[in-house]
Short mmCIF file of C-alpha atoms and ligand atoms in Angstrom, two decimals:
data_model
loop_
_atom_site.label_atom_id
_atom_site.label_comp_id
_atom_site.label_asym_id
_atom_site.label_seq_id
_atom_site.Cartn_x
_atom_site.Cartn_y
_atom_site.Cartn_z
CA MET A 25 -15.12 4.45 27.93
CA VAL A 26 -12.97 6.01 30.62
CA LYS A 27 -10.04 3.86 31.60
CA ASN A 28 -8.29 4.10 34.89
CA ARG A 29 -4.75 4.72 33.79
CA ASN A 30 -1.65 4.13 35.77
CA PRO A 31 0.50 7.08 34.62
CA VAL A 32 3.79 5.19 34.89
CA ARG A 33 2.50 2.30 32.87
CA PHE A 34 0.85 4.64 30.38
CA LEU A 35 4.10 6.52 29.86
CA GLY A 36 6.04 3.26 29.68
CA ARG A 37 3.76 1.93 26.99
CA LYS A 38 4.05 5.17 25.02
CA ILE A 39 7.84 4.92 25.08
CA VAL A 40 7.84 1.27 24.06
CA ASN A 41 5.42 2.04 21.22
CA PHE A 42 7.55 4.94 20.08
CA LEU A 43 10.71 2.83 20.04
CA SER A 44 9.06 -0.05 18.24
CA GLU A 45 7.63 2.30 15.64
CA PHE A 46 11.04 3.86 15.19
CA GLY A 47 12.39 0.36 14.63
CA GLU A 48 9.68 -0.31 12.04
CA ILE A 49 10.50 2.88 10.14
CA SER A 50 14.20 1.97 10.12
CA ARG A 51 13.40 -1.46 8.72
CA LEU A 52 11.15 0.07 6.08
CA LEU A 53 13.96 2.46 5.15
CA GLU A 54 16.41 -0.39 4.81
CA ARG A 55 14.03 -2.45 2.66
CA THR A 56 13.11 0.60 0.58
CA PHE A 57 16.77 1.22 -0.24
CA SER A 58 17.40 -2.45 -0.95
CA PHE A 59 15.19 -2.02 -4.04
CA VAL A 60 16.99 1.10 -5.34
CA PRO A 61 19.21 -0.98 -7.68
CA ARG A 62 16.00 -2.20 -9.34
CA LEU A 63 14.87 1.34 -10.14
CA GLY A 64 16.40 1.06 -13.58
CA ARG A 65 13.71 -1.49 -14.40
CA ASP A 66 11.06 0.31 -12.36
CA ARG A 67 11.85 3.75 -13.78
CA ILE A 68 8.28 4.26 -15.02
CA LEU A 69 7.06 4.03 -11.41
CA LEU A 70 9.72 6.53 -10.33
CA PHE A 71 9.01 9.02 -13.14
CA ASN A 72 5.28 8.84 -12.42
CA GLN A 73 5.87 9.69 -8.79
CA MET A 74 8.26 12.52 -9.63
CA ALA A 75 5.78 14.03 -12.06
CA HIS A 76 3.02 13.60 -9.52
CA ILE A 77 4.95 15.35 -6.75
CA GLY A 78 6.14 18.12 -9.08
CA SER A 79 2.81 18.94 -10.65
CA ASN A 80 0.93 18.71 -7.35
CA SER A 81 3.30 20.91 -5.43
CA LEU A 82 4.73 23.48 -7.81
CA PRO A 83 1.85 26.00 -7.73
CA LEU A 84 1.81 25.85 -3.94
CA VAL A 85 5.58 26.22 -3.72
CA VAL A 86 5.50 29.27 -5.99
CA ILE A 87 2.88 31.04 -3.89
CA ILE A 88 4.50 30.17 -0.56
CA GLY A 89 7.92 31.19 -1.91
CA PHE A 90 6.73 34.56 -3.10
CA PHE A 91 5.03 35.50 0.14
CA THR A 92 7.90 34.20 2.25
CA GLY A 93 10.30 36.39 0.30
CA MET A 94 8.10 39.45 0.67
CA VAL A 95 7.54 39.04 4.40
CA SER A 96 11.21 38.37 5.07
CA ALA A 97 12.12 41.67 3.38
CA TRP A 98 9.70 43.55 5.67
CA GLN A 99 10.99 41.65 8.69
CA ALA A 100 14.61 42.47 7.88
CA ALA A 101 13.76 46.12 7.24
CA SER A 102 12.10 46.44 10.63
CA GLN A 103 15.03 44.80 12.38
CA PHE A 104 17.56 46.95 10.55
CA LYS A 105 15.75 50.20 11.38
CA GLY A 106 18.13 52.72 12.90
CA LEU A 107 20.86 50.10 13.32
CA ILE A 108 22.02 48.84 9.94
CA SER A 109 21.96 50.38 6.51
CA LEU A 110 19.16 49.10 4.27
CA SER A 111 21.73 48.61 1.56
CA LEU A 112 22.68 45.36 3.30
CA LEU A 113 19.11 44.07 3.21
CA GLY A 114 19.59 41.95 0.08
CA SER A 115 22.34 39.92 1.67
CA ALA A 116 20.54 39.28 4.95
CA VAL A 117 17.32 38.29 3.26
CA SER A 118 18.91 36.05 0.64
CA ARG A 119 21.00 34.17 3.16
CA ALA A 120 17.96 33.55 5.35
CA ILE A 121 16.07 32.31 2.31
CA PHE A 122 18.80 30.03 0.98
CA MET A 123 19.82 28.53 4.31
CA GLU A 124 16.54 28.18 6.15
CA LEU A 125 13.31 29.65 4.83
CA GLY A 126 13.33 28.15 1.34
CA PRO A 127 14.27 24.60 2.33
CA VAL A 128 12.21 24.36 5.53
CA LEU A 129 9.02 26.03 4.34
CA THR A 130 9.05 24.07 1.10
CA ALA A 131 9.57 20.87 3.10
CA ILE A 132 6.64 21.67 5.38
CA VAL A 133 4.38 22.40 2.44
CA ILE A 134 5.43 19.09 0.89
CA ALA A 135 4.80 17.29 4.19
CA GLY A 136 1.21 18.52 3.95
CA ARG A 137 0.76 18.03 0.23
CA VAL A 138 2.80 14.90 -0.47
CA GLY A 139 3.30 13.14 2.88
CA ALA A 140 -0.38 13.26 3.75
CA SER A 141 -1.51 12.24 0.28
CA ILE A 142 0.87 9.26 0.20
CA ALA A 143 -0.50 8.17 3.57
CA ALA A 144 -4.09 8.55 2.38
CA GLU A 145 -3.44 6.72 -0.89
CA LEU A 146 -1.58 3.79 0.66
CA GLY A 147 -3.93 3.77 3.64
CA THR A 148 -6.90 3.36 1.30
CA MET A 149 -5.07 0.58 -0.52
CA LYS A 150 -4.39 -1.09 2.81
CA VAL A 151 -7.96 -1.05 4.12
CA THR A 152 -9.43 -2.16 0.77
CA GLU A 153 -7.01 -5.12 0.60
CA GLN A 154 -5.17 -3.73 -2.44
CA ILE A 155 -1.86 -4.12 -0.60
CA ASP A 156 -2.76 -7.76 0.07
CA ALA A 157 -3.66 -8.10 -3.60
CA LEU A 158 -0.19 -6.87 -4.61
CA GLU A 159 1.35 -9.40 -2.26
CA SER A 160 -0.86 -12.14 -3.69
CA LEU A 161 0.49 -11.40 -7.18
CA GLY A 162 4.02 -11.83 -5.87
CA ILE A 163 4.76 -8.10 -6.02
CA SER A 164 6.53 -6.51 -3.08
CA PRO A 165 4.63 -3.41 -1.90
CA VAL A 166 7.93 -1.99 -0.70
CA ARG A 167 9.46 -2.25 -4.15
CA TYR A 168 6.31 -1.25 -6.01
CA LEU A 169 5.02 1.54 -3.77
CA SER A 170 7.64 2.63 -1.26
CA THR A 171 10.89 2.84 -3.23
CA PRO A 172 9.51 5.00 -6.09
CA ARG A 173 7.83 7.39 -3.64
CA VAL A 174 10.78 7.75 -1.28
CA VAL A 175 13.31 8.23 -4.07
CA ALA A 176 10.99 10.65 -5.91
CA GLY A 177 10.55 12.64 -2.68
CA THR A 178 14.31 12.73 -2.15
CA LEU A 179 14.97 13.96 -5.70
CA MET A 180 12.06 16.35 -6.10
CA LEU A 181 12.29 18.39 -2.91
CA PRO A 182 15.66 19.96 -3.84
CA ILE A 183 14.26 20.87 -7.26
CA LEU A 184 11.16 22.44 -5.73
CA THR A 185 13.35 24.26 -3.21
CA ILE A 186 15.40 25.82 -6.01
CA PHE A 187 12.14 27.17 -7.43
CA ALA A 188 11.07 28.41 -4.01
CA ASN A 189 14.43 30.12 -3.45
CA VAL A 190 14.33 31.99 -6.76
CA ILE A 191 10.70 33.05 -6.32
CA ALA A 192 11.31 34.10 -2.71
CA LEU A 193 14.26 36.24 -3.79
CA ILE A 194 12.05 37.89 -6.38
CA GLY A 195 9.40 38.47 -3.71
CA ALA A 196 11.96 40.07 -1.42
CA PHE A 197 13.21 42.27 -4.23
CA VAL A 198 9.68 43.41 -5.07
CA VAL A 199 9.16 44.63 -1.50
CA ALA A 200 12.63 46.14 -1.27
CA ASN A 201 12.27 47.98 -4.56
CA PHE A 202 8.65 49.13 -4.44
CA PHE A 203 8.15 49.80 -0.75
CA LEU A 204 11.58 50.36 0.74
CA GLY A 205 13.08 52.25 -2.17
CA ILE A 206 16.12 50.03 -2.57
CA SER A 207 17.35 50.08 -6.15
CA GLU A 208 17.92 46.95 -8.18
CA LYS A 209 21.67 47.53 -8.20
CA VAL A 210 21.97 48.05 -4.45
CA PHE A 211 19.78 45.04 -3.67
CA PHE A 212 21.56 42.57 -5.93
CA ASP A 213 25.04 43.95 -5.17
CA SER A 214 24.32 43.23 -1.54
CA VAL A 215 23.06 39.72 -2.40
CA LYS A 216 26.25 39.05 -4.33
CA ARG A 217 28.63 40.57 -1.83
CA PHE A 218 27.93 38.05 0.92
CA PHE A 219 26.87 35.24 -1.38
CA HIS A 220 28.38 31.90 -0.37
CA LEU A 221 27.73 28.91 -2.55
CA LYS A 222 27.92 26.90 0.65
CA ASP A 223 24.72 28.54 1.94
CA VAL A 224 22.79 27.52 -1.13
CA PHE A 225 24.17 24.01 -1.30
CA GLY A 226 23.94 23.54 2.46
CA GLY A 227 20.27 24.47 2.27
CA LEU A 228 19.64 22.19 -0.70
CA PHE A 229 21.60 19.35 0.90
CA LYS A 230 19.14 19.33 3.79
CA THR A 231 16.19 19.01 1.45
CA PHE A 232 17.29 15.58 0.23
CA PHE A 233 16.74 14.36 3.77
CA PHE A 234 13.51 16.31 4.24
CA GLY A 235 12.03 14.91 1.03
CA GLY A 236 13.05 11.34 1.74
CA VAL A 237 11.83 11.40 5.32
CA THR A 238 8.48 12.93 4.37
CA ALA A 239 7.78 10.26 1.77
CA LEU A 240 9.06 7.49 4.03
CA ILE A 241 6.78 8.54 6.87
CA GLY A 242 3.85 8.82 4.46
CA VAL A 243 4.46 5.26 3.28
CA HIS A 244 4.98 3.92 6.79
CA VAL A 245 1.86 5.53 8.22
CA GLY A 246 -0.17 4.54 5.14
CA LEU A 247 0.82 0.88 5.33
CA ARG A 248 -0.07 0.74 9.04
CA THR A 249 -3.58 2.06 8.47
CA THR A 250 -6.43 0.08 10.00
CA SER A 251 -10.18 0.45 10.43
CA GLY A 252 -11.61 1.84 7.25
CA ALA A 253 -12.22 5.37 6.05
CA GLU A 254 -11.86 6.77 9.56
CA GLY A 255 -8.40 5.21 9.77
CA VAL A 256 -7.41 6.73 6.43
CA GLY A 257 -8.30 10.20 7.66
CA LYS A 258 -6.34 9.68 10.84
CA SER A 259 -3.36 8.41 8.88
CA SER A 260 -3.11 11.44 6.64
CA VAL A 261 -3.19 13.82 9.59
CA ARG A 262 -0.69 11.67 11.44
CA ALA A 263 1.65 11.57 8.43
CA PHE A 264 1.61 15.36 8.20
CA VAL A 265 2.26 15.89 11.91
CA LEU A 266 5.06 13.32 12.04
CA SER A 267 6.81 14.44 8.88
CA ALA A 268 6.54 18.16 9.64
CA SER A 269 8.01 17.52 13.11
CA MET A 270 10.75 15.36 11.65
CA VAL A 271 11.62 18.11 9.16
CA LEU A 272 12.10 20.63 11.96
CA ILE A 273 14.10 18.21 14.13
CA LEU A 274 16.27 17.14 11.21
CA ASP A 275 16.74 20.78 10.26
CA TYR A 276 18.27 21.47 13.63
CA VAL A 277 20.51 18.41 13.52
CA LEU A 278 21.67 19.08 9.97
CA TRP A 279 22.24 22.78 10.69
CA THR A 280 24.67 21.96 13.46
CA ILE A 281 26.49 19.56 11.12
CA ILE A 282 26.64 21.77 8.02
CA PHE A 283 26.98 25.39 9.16
CA MET B 22 0.41 -30.01 -1.73
CA ILE B 23 -0.88 -27.83 1.08
CA GLU B 24 -0.24 -28.95 4.66
CA ILE B 25 -1.81 -27.02 7.52
CA ARG B 26 -0.90 -28.25 11.00
CA ASN B 27 -2.53 -27.18 14.25
CA LEU B 28 -3.04 -23.63 12.97
CA LYS B 29 -4.09 -21.13 15.64
CA LYS B 30 -4.89 -17.48 15.16
CA SER B 31 -6.46 -14.85 17.41
CA PHE B 32 -7.10 -11.15 16.94
CA ASP B 33 -6.84 -9.66 20.43
CA ASP B 34 -9.38 -11.69 22.45
CA ASN B 35 -11.10 -13.07 19.37
CA GLU B 36 -9.96 -16.69 18.93
CA VAL B 37 -10.64 -17.30 15.26
CA LEU B 38 -8.72 -20.48 14.40
CA ARG B 39 -8.19 -22.89 17.28
CA GLY B 40 -6.10 -25.68 15.81
CA VAL B 41 -6.88 -26.38 12.18
CA ASP B 42 -5.39 -29.41 10.37
CA ILE B 43 -5.89 -29.80 6.64
CA THR B 44 -3.95 -31.59 3.92
CA ILE B 45 -4.81 -30.84 0.32
CA HIS B 46 -3.28 -32.90 -2.45
CA ASP B 47 -2.45 -31.70 -5.94
CA GLY B 48 -5.40 -31.61 -8.28
CA GLU B 49 -8.00 -31.66 -5.52
CA THR B 50 -11.00 -29.33 -5.52
CA VAL B 51 -12.04 -28.56 -1.98
CA ALA B 52 -14.95 -26.44 -0.81
CA ILE B 53 -14.81 -24.65 2.54
CA ILE B 54 -18.06 -23.79 4.24
CA GLY B 55 -18.98 -22.29 7.58
CA GLU B 56 -20.92 -19.52 9.24
CA SER B 57 -20.14 -15.93 8.44
CA GLY B 58 -17.22 -14.75 10.56
CA CYS B 59 -15.98 -18.25 11.40
CA GLY B 60 -12.55 -17.64 9.87
CA LYS B 61 -12.75 -18.96 6.32
CA SER B 62 -11.11 -15.92 4.75
CA VAL B 63 -8.55 -15.80 7.57
CA LEU B 64 -7.67 -19.44 6.87
CA LEU B 65 -7.15 -18.78 3.16
CA LYS B 66 -4.96 -15.74 3.83
CA HIS B 67 -2.66 -17.84 5.99
CA ILE B 68 -1.94 -20.16 3.08
CA ILE B 69 -0.34 -17.39 1.01
CA GLY B 70 1.25 -15.72 4.02
CA LEU B 71 -0.90 -12.58 4.15
CA LEU B 72 -1.49 -13.45 7.81
CA GLN B 73 0.98 -15.16 10.11
CA PRO B 74 -0.16 -17.91 12.51
CA ASP B 75 0.11 -17.45 16.27
CA SER B 76 1.15 -21.10 16.35
CA GLY B 77 1.12 -24.07 14.02
CA THR B 78 2.49 -24.29 10.51
CA VAL B 79 1.42 -23.85 6.89
CA LYS B 80 3.42 -25.53 4.12
CA VAL B 81 2.83 -25.25 0.39
CA ASP B 82 4.87 -27.61 -1.79
CA GLY B 83 7.14 -28.17 1.19
CA ILE B 84 7.80 -24.45 1.68
CA LEU B 85 7.18 -23.34 5.25
CA ILE B 86 5.32 -20.07 4.68
CA ALA B 87 6.25 -18.41 7.98
CA ASP B 88 10.00 -18.90 7.44
CA ALA B 89 10.22 -18.50 3.66
CA LYS B 90 12.60 -15.88 2.31
CA GLU B 91 10.87 -13.03 0.51
CA ASP B 92 11.90 -14.10 -2.99
CA VAL B 93 10.88 -17.72 -2.38
CA LEU B 94 7.53 -16.61 -0.99
CA TYR B 95 6.87 -14.23 -3.90
CA ALA B 96 7.84 -16.89 -6.44
CA LEU B 97 5.39 -19.26 -4.77
CA ARG B 98 2.61 -16.66 -4.78
CA ARG B 99 3.01 -16.23 -8.53
CA ARG B 100 1.92 -19.87 -8.84
CA ILE B 101 -1.20 -19.16 -6.77
CA GLY B 102 -4.23 -17.26 -8.01
CA PHE B 103 -6.18 -15.54 -5.24
CA LEU B 104 -9.67 -14.15 -5.65
CA PHE B 105 -10.40 -11.80 -2.76
CA GLN B 106 -13.83 -11.73 -1.22
CA SER B 107 -13.81 -7.96 -1.81
CA ALA B 108 -12.25 -8.36 -5.30
CA ALA B 109 -9.55 -5.91 -4.13
CA LEU B 110 -9.02 -4.36 -7.57
CA PHE B 111 -6.39 -1.63 -7.88
CA ASP B 112 -8.59 1.42 -8.22
CA SER B 113 -5.90 3.61 -9.75
CA MET B 114 -5.56 1.19 -12.68
CA THR B 115 -7.81 0.19 -15.56
CA VAL B 116 -9.35 -3.26 -15.84
CA TYR B 117 -6.67 -4.17 -18.36
CA GLU B 118 -3.84 -3.03 -16.09
CA ASN B 119 -5.37 -4.90 -13.18
CA ILE B 120 -5.50 -8.14 -15.11
CA VAL B 121 -1.99 -8.02 -16.59
CA LEU B 122 -0.10 -6.41 -13.70
CA GLY B 123 1.27 -9.74 -12.49
CA LEU B 124 2.45 -10.70 -15.97
CA TRP B 125 3.94 -7.26 -16.61
CA GLU B 126 5.86 -7.36 -13.34
CA ALA B 127 7.05 -10.86 -14.18
CA GLY B 128 8.65 -9.36 -17.28
CA GLU B 129 6.08 -9.76 -20.08
CA ARG B 130 6.20 -6.54 -22.13
CA ASP B 131 4.46 -7.52 -25.36
CA GLU B 132 1.44 -5.22 -25.37
CA VAL B 133 -0.41 -7.13 -28.07
CA LYS B 134 -0.01 -10.38 -26.21
CA LEU B 135 -1.01 -8.80 -22.88
CA ARG B 136 -4.20 -7.30 -24.32
CA GLN B 137 -5.02 -10.63 -25.89
CA ILE B 138 -4.61 -12.42 -22.54
CA ALA B 139 -6.72 -9.81 -20.76
CA THR B 140 -9.48 -10.13 -23.34
CA GLU B 141 -9.37 -13.92 -23.13
CA LYS B 142 -9.61 -13.95 -19.32
CA LEU B 143 -12.49 -11.47 -19.37
CA GLY B 144 -14.22 -13.83 -21.79
CA LEU B 145 -13.72 -16.74 -19.40
CA VAL B 146 -15.49 -14.89 -16.59
CA GLY B 147 -18.37 -13.85 -18.81
CA LEU B 148 -17.34 -10.27 -19.43
CA GLY B 149 -16.21 -10.74 -23.02
CA ALA B 150 -19.24 -9.16 -24.64
CA ARG B 151 -18.42 -5.57 -23.70
CA SER B 152 -15.01 -4.13 -24.01
CA LEU B 153 -14.23 -3.26 -20.41
CA LEU B 154 -10.46 -3.16 -20.73
CA ASP B 155 -10.13 0.60 -20.37
CA PHE B 156 -12.71 1.04 -17.61
CA LYS B 157 -11.69 1.98 -14.09
CA PRO B 158 -12.95 -0.39 -11.35
CA SER B 159 -15.01 2.42 -9.81
CA SER B 160 -17.34 2.34 -12.81
CA LEU B 161 -18.08 -1.39 -12.52
CA SER B 162 -20.87 -3.12 -10.60
CA GLY B 163 -20.07 -5.34 -7.61
CA GLY B 164 -20.50 -8.53 -9.58
CA MET B 165 -18.36 -7.22 -12.43
CA LYS B 166 -15.58 -6.27 -10.02
CA LYS B 167 -15.65 -9.76 -8.59
CA ARG B 168 -15.25 -11.24 -12.05
CA VAL B 169 -12.44 -8.88 -13.01
CA GLY B 170 -10.77 -9.98 -9.77
CA LEU B 171 -11.19 -13.55 -10.96
CA ALA B 172 -9.74 -12.69 -14.37
CA ARG B 173 -6.73 -11.13 -12.63
CA ALA B 174 -6.23 -14.23 -10.51
CA LEU B 175 -6.38 -16.41 -13.63
CA ALA B 176 -3.98 -14.33 -15.72
CA MET B 177 -0.80 -16.08 -14.62
CA GLN B 178 -2.14 -19.61 -15.27
CA PRO B 179 -1.68 -20.50 -11.62
CA GLN B 180 -1.21 -24.02 -10.40
CA TYR B 181 -3.30 -23.25 -7.30
CA MET B 182 -6.52 -21.23 -7.28
CA PHE B 183 -8.08 -19.90 -4.10
CA TYR B 184 -11.56 -18.48 -4.48
CA ASP B 185 -13.14 -16.49 -1.66
CA GLU B 186 -16.85 -16.62 -2.46
CA PRO B 187 -16.57 -16.55 -6.25
CA THR B 188 -20.31 -16.49 -6.93
CA THR B 189 -21.65 -14.39 -4.07
CA GLY B 190 -23.63 -11.51 -5.49
CA LEU B 191 -23.79 -12.95 -9.01
CA ASP B 192 -26.97 -13.84 -10.90
CA PRO B 193 -27.75 -17.59 -11.26
CA VAL B 194 -26.66 -17.78 -14.90
CA THR B 195 -23.30 -16.16 -14.27
CA SER B 196 -22.86 -18.26 -11.13
CA ASP B 197 -23.31 -21.39 -13.22
CA GLN B 198 -20.78 -20.09 -15.69
CA ILE B 199 -18.22 -19.51 -12.92
CA ASP B 200 -18.88 -22.99 -11.51
CA TYR B 201 -18.16 -24.53 -14.89
CA LEU B 202 -15.07 -22.37 -15.29
CA ILE B 203 -13.70 -23.70 -12.00
CA LEU B 204 -14.50 -27.25 -13.09
CA SER B 205 -12.86 -26.85 -16.47
CA LEU B 206 -9.68 -25.34 -14.95
CA THR B 207 -9.40 -28.37 -12.71
CA GLU B 208 -9.90 -30.70 -15.64
CA SER B 209 -7.72 -29.04 -18.26
CA PHE B 210 -4.83 -27.82 -16.10
CA SER B 211 -5.32 -30.02 -13.01
CA THR B 212 -5.42 -26.82 -10.97
CA THR B 213 -5.65 -27.39 -7.23
CA SER B 214 -8.62 -25.36 -6.02
CA LEU B 215 -9.91 -24.16 -2.70
CA ILE B 216 -13.32 -22.55 -2.80
CA ILE B 217 -15.02 -20.70 0.02
CA THR B 218 -18.70 -20.65 -0.69
CA HIS B 219 -22.12 -20.28 0.83
CA ASP B 220 -23.74 -22.05 -2.12
CA LEU B 221 -24.41 -25.75 -1.50
CA PHE B 222 -25.28 -26.12 -5.15
CA THR B 223 -21.77 -25.05 -6.09
CA VAL B 224 -20.33 -27.41 -3.50
CA LYS B 225 -22.16 -30.40 -4.93
CA ARG B 226 -21.38 -29.49 -8.49
CA ILE B 227 -17.64 -28.84 -8.32
CA ALA B 228 -16.13 -30.21 -5.11
CA LYS B 229 -15.11 -33.76 -4.40
CA ARG B 230 -14.42 -32.80 -0.83
CA VAL B 231 -15.95 -30.32 1.56
CA ILE B 232 -14.64 -28.91 4.82
CA TYR B 233 -16.98 -27.42 7.39
CA LEU B 234 -15.28 -24.93 9.66
CA ASN B 235 -17.04 -24.40 12.98
CA LYS B 236 -15.91 -22.54 16.10
CA GLY B 237 -12.33 -22.39 14.88
CA LEU B 238 -12.05 -26.13 14.23
CA ILE B 239 -12.62 -28.53 11.36
CA PHE B 240 -16.02 -29.91 12.21
CA PHE B 241 -16.50 -32.01 9.12
CA ASP B 242 -14.20 -33.15 6.31
CA GLY B 243 -15.64 -35.48 3.67
CA THR B 244 -17.50 -35.72 0.37
CA PRO B 245 -20.54 -33.53 -0.34
CA LYS B 246 -22.62 -36.70 -0.23
CA GLU B 247 -21.38 -37.59 3.25
CA LEU B 248 -22.11 -34.05 4.33
CA GLU B 249 -25.70 -34.29 3.18
CA GLN B 250 -26.17 -37.69 4.82
CA SER B 251 -24.61 -36.64 8.10
CA THR B 252 -26.81 -37.06 11.15
CA ASP B 253 -24.72 -34.76 13.36
CA LYS B 254 -26.96 -32.11 14.84
CA THR B 255 -24.70 -29.14 14.09
CA VAL B 256 -24.11 -30.24 10.50
CA VAL B 257 -27.78 -30.93 9.89
CA GLN B 258 -28.73 -27.56 11.29
CA PHE B 259 -26.18 -25.74 9.16
CA ILE B 260 -27.17 -27.57 5.98
CA GLU B 261 -30.86 -26.99 6.54
CA ARG B 262 -30.38 -23.26 6.38
CA PHE B 263 -28.01 -23.75 3.50
CA VAL B 264 -30.56 -25.51 1.29
CA LYS B 265 -33.34 -23.20 2.47
N1 ATP C 307 -7.27 -8.19 10.06
C1 ATP C 307 -8.12 -8.51 11.05
N2 ATP C 307 -8.04 -7.91 12.25
C2 ATP C 307 -8.85 -8.22 13.26
N3 ATP C 307 -9.82 -9.15 13.17
C3 ATP C 307 -9.96 -9.80 12.01
C4 ATP C 307 -9.12 -9.52 10.88
N4 ATP C 307 -9.49 -10.31 9.87
C5 ATP C 307 -10.51 -11.06 10.34
N5 ATP C 307 -10.80 -10.77 11.61
C6 ATP C 307 -11.84 -11.41 12.44
O1 ATP C 307 -11.72 -12.81 12.27
C7 ATP C 307 -12.98 -13.41 12.21
C8 ATP C 307 -13.10 -14.26 10.97
O2 ATP C 307 -13.11 -13.41 9.83
P1 ATP C 307 -13.20 -13.99 8.36
O3 ATP C 307 -13.11 -12.85 7.44
O4 ATP C 307 -12.21 -15.08 8.17
O5 ATP C 307 -14.67 -14.59 8.32
P2 ATP C 307 -15.33 -15.45 7.18
O6 ATP C 307 -15.50 -16.83 7.69
O7 ATP C 307 -14.58 -15.28 5.91
O8 ATP C 307 -16.77 -14.78 7.08
P3 ATP C 307 -17.64 -14.37 5.78
O9 ATP C 307 -18.36 -15.61 5.36
O10 ATP C 307 -18.60 -13.36 6.32
O11 ATP C 307 -16.72 -13.84 4.77
C9 ATP C 307 -14.00 -12.30 12.30
O12 ATP C 307 -14.49 -12.27 13.62
C10 ATP C 307 -13.23 -11.05 12.01
O13 ATP C 307 -13.74 -9.99 12.76
MG1 MG C 308 -14.83 -14.25 4.27
#
């Protein structure tokens, strides 16, 4: 059906929808955190989610980390050519990895792997009345489903990022050593020379937010799912798009605050 | 006691409930009948607050559902057993976990006791013969799922039981068994029961009162006998198809 749309009204409705959805997410966040004190009792739910996120994502994170490290070494080498000595390559590459590449790429992978799967799982539960069934047993879906996932996301992303950082550094070293002829000593001396703990921790600090936001959006989109299997598919795509965008926006905001 | 006053609910342009008034006293067993899509399930979901009315009120034991604080509402729901039309089993959990989840979350951690309760409830719904406790819902038949859903609703010994089509899709023998289960719960624990059903036989056997929902309103509210003797054209027409 083709509707005759008044563009002003269409835009107006989009903005109102956006704001009201933003309000909903904020309320979900508030309610999710209100159950954090209960996590001591619900620790099994939390540990399950952490294990789930870790085991689902680690292989992917390792592969992405390795290739990111390798390509960033090539990229740096081509930018340095004729301008800067290759002996500084280790420092440039490691700082880029610790501050940006490791945290952001890991977060985007998790948005696809974890955010979308949370949305699909909760979306399926919604359309098959399992969320209603929880409610009917006097169990809060926010406490039972949202809090463990959001907290697990917040805690696991930094851990996965540490893995990604280490693997990426190894990847960069492999390229530097085998293809660019930079010795182990030169590479790691350069890494150490400009190494600031603040870079590493600044990068990891961001990932707490990335992980929490990704899981929160997955839960939010999942719980809003309507209209059957088709809706579930739409929700998982939507969760990925929203959380990946939020990661990049947050990355900018946090960068200006931290660095 | 359940008090429903002038309850109205629409989904977009679809006016489902158009001013429903019902009072149900403790210990009553009430059957709800009506054409498919007339809003029976929607009505039941309003009573435990899964849906919110557009206007009108629902009170259970004096608690106004729409305004109840979360902890009050959840405490109330733990006294209500709800069998979903779709069974709505948690598909990531085993049959055992489904049945005892409510008890576990309410703080019961004694595994031996929990397994015993689960086994007992499965027995009540006619699934005692095979040990289904460690099955996942996906490997059960439709009728079995429904009965596991019933076992889950029964696990907390609720004071209210709401059944959304408890015997639809079950064979006649099992249907009889479920009918008698509902009867015996009412007798032994004076459970207050609301039963949505398309089975007039069930209505006559277990309900003292039957409500016929038609076009979003209560069309008839009386005993099964009065229903059968009604000369109203709409009622007669509906019952005729009912009895077949
Ligand atoms: N969540 C919902 N969103 C939109 N419409 C709904 C929703 N739930 C129910 N409806 C609509 O409300 C009407 C009543 O539905 P309901 O499930 O209560 O019917 P019912 O009387 O239980 O029928 P049946 O005997 O087939 O189970 C239907 O037209 C249905 O499409
Ligand atoms: Mg129904």
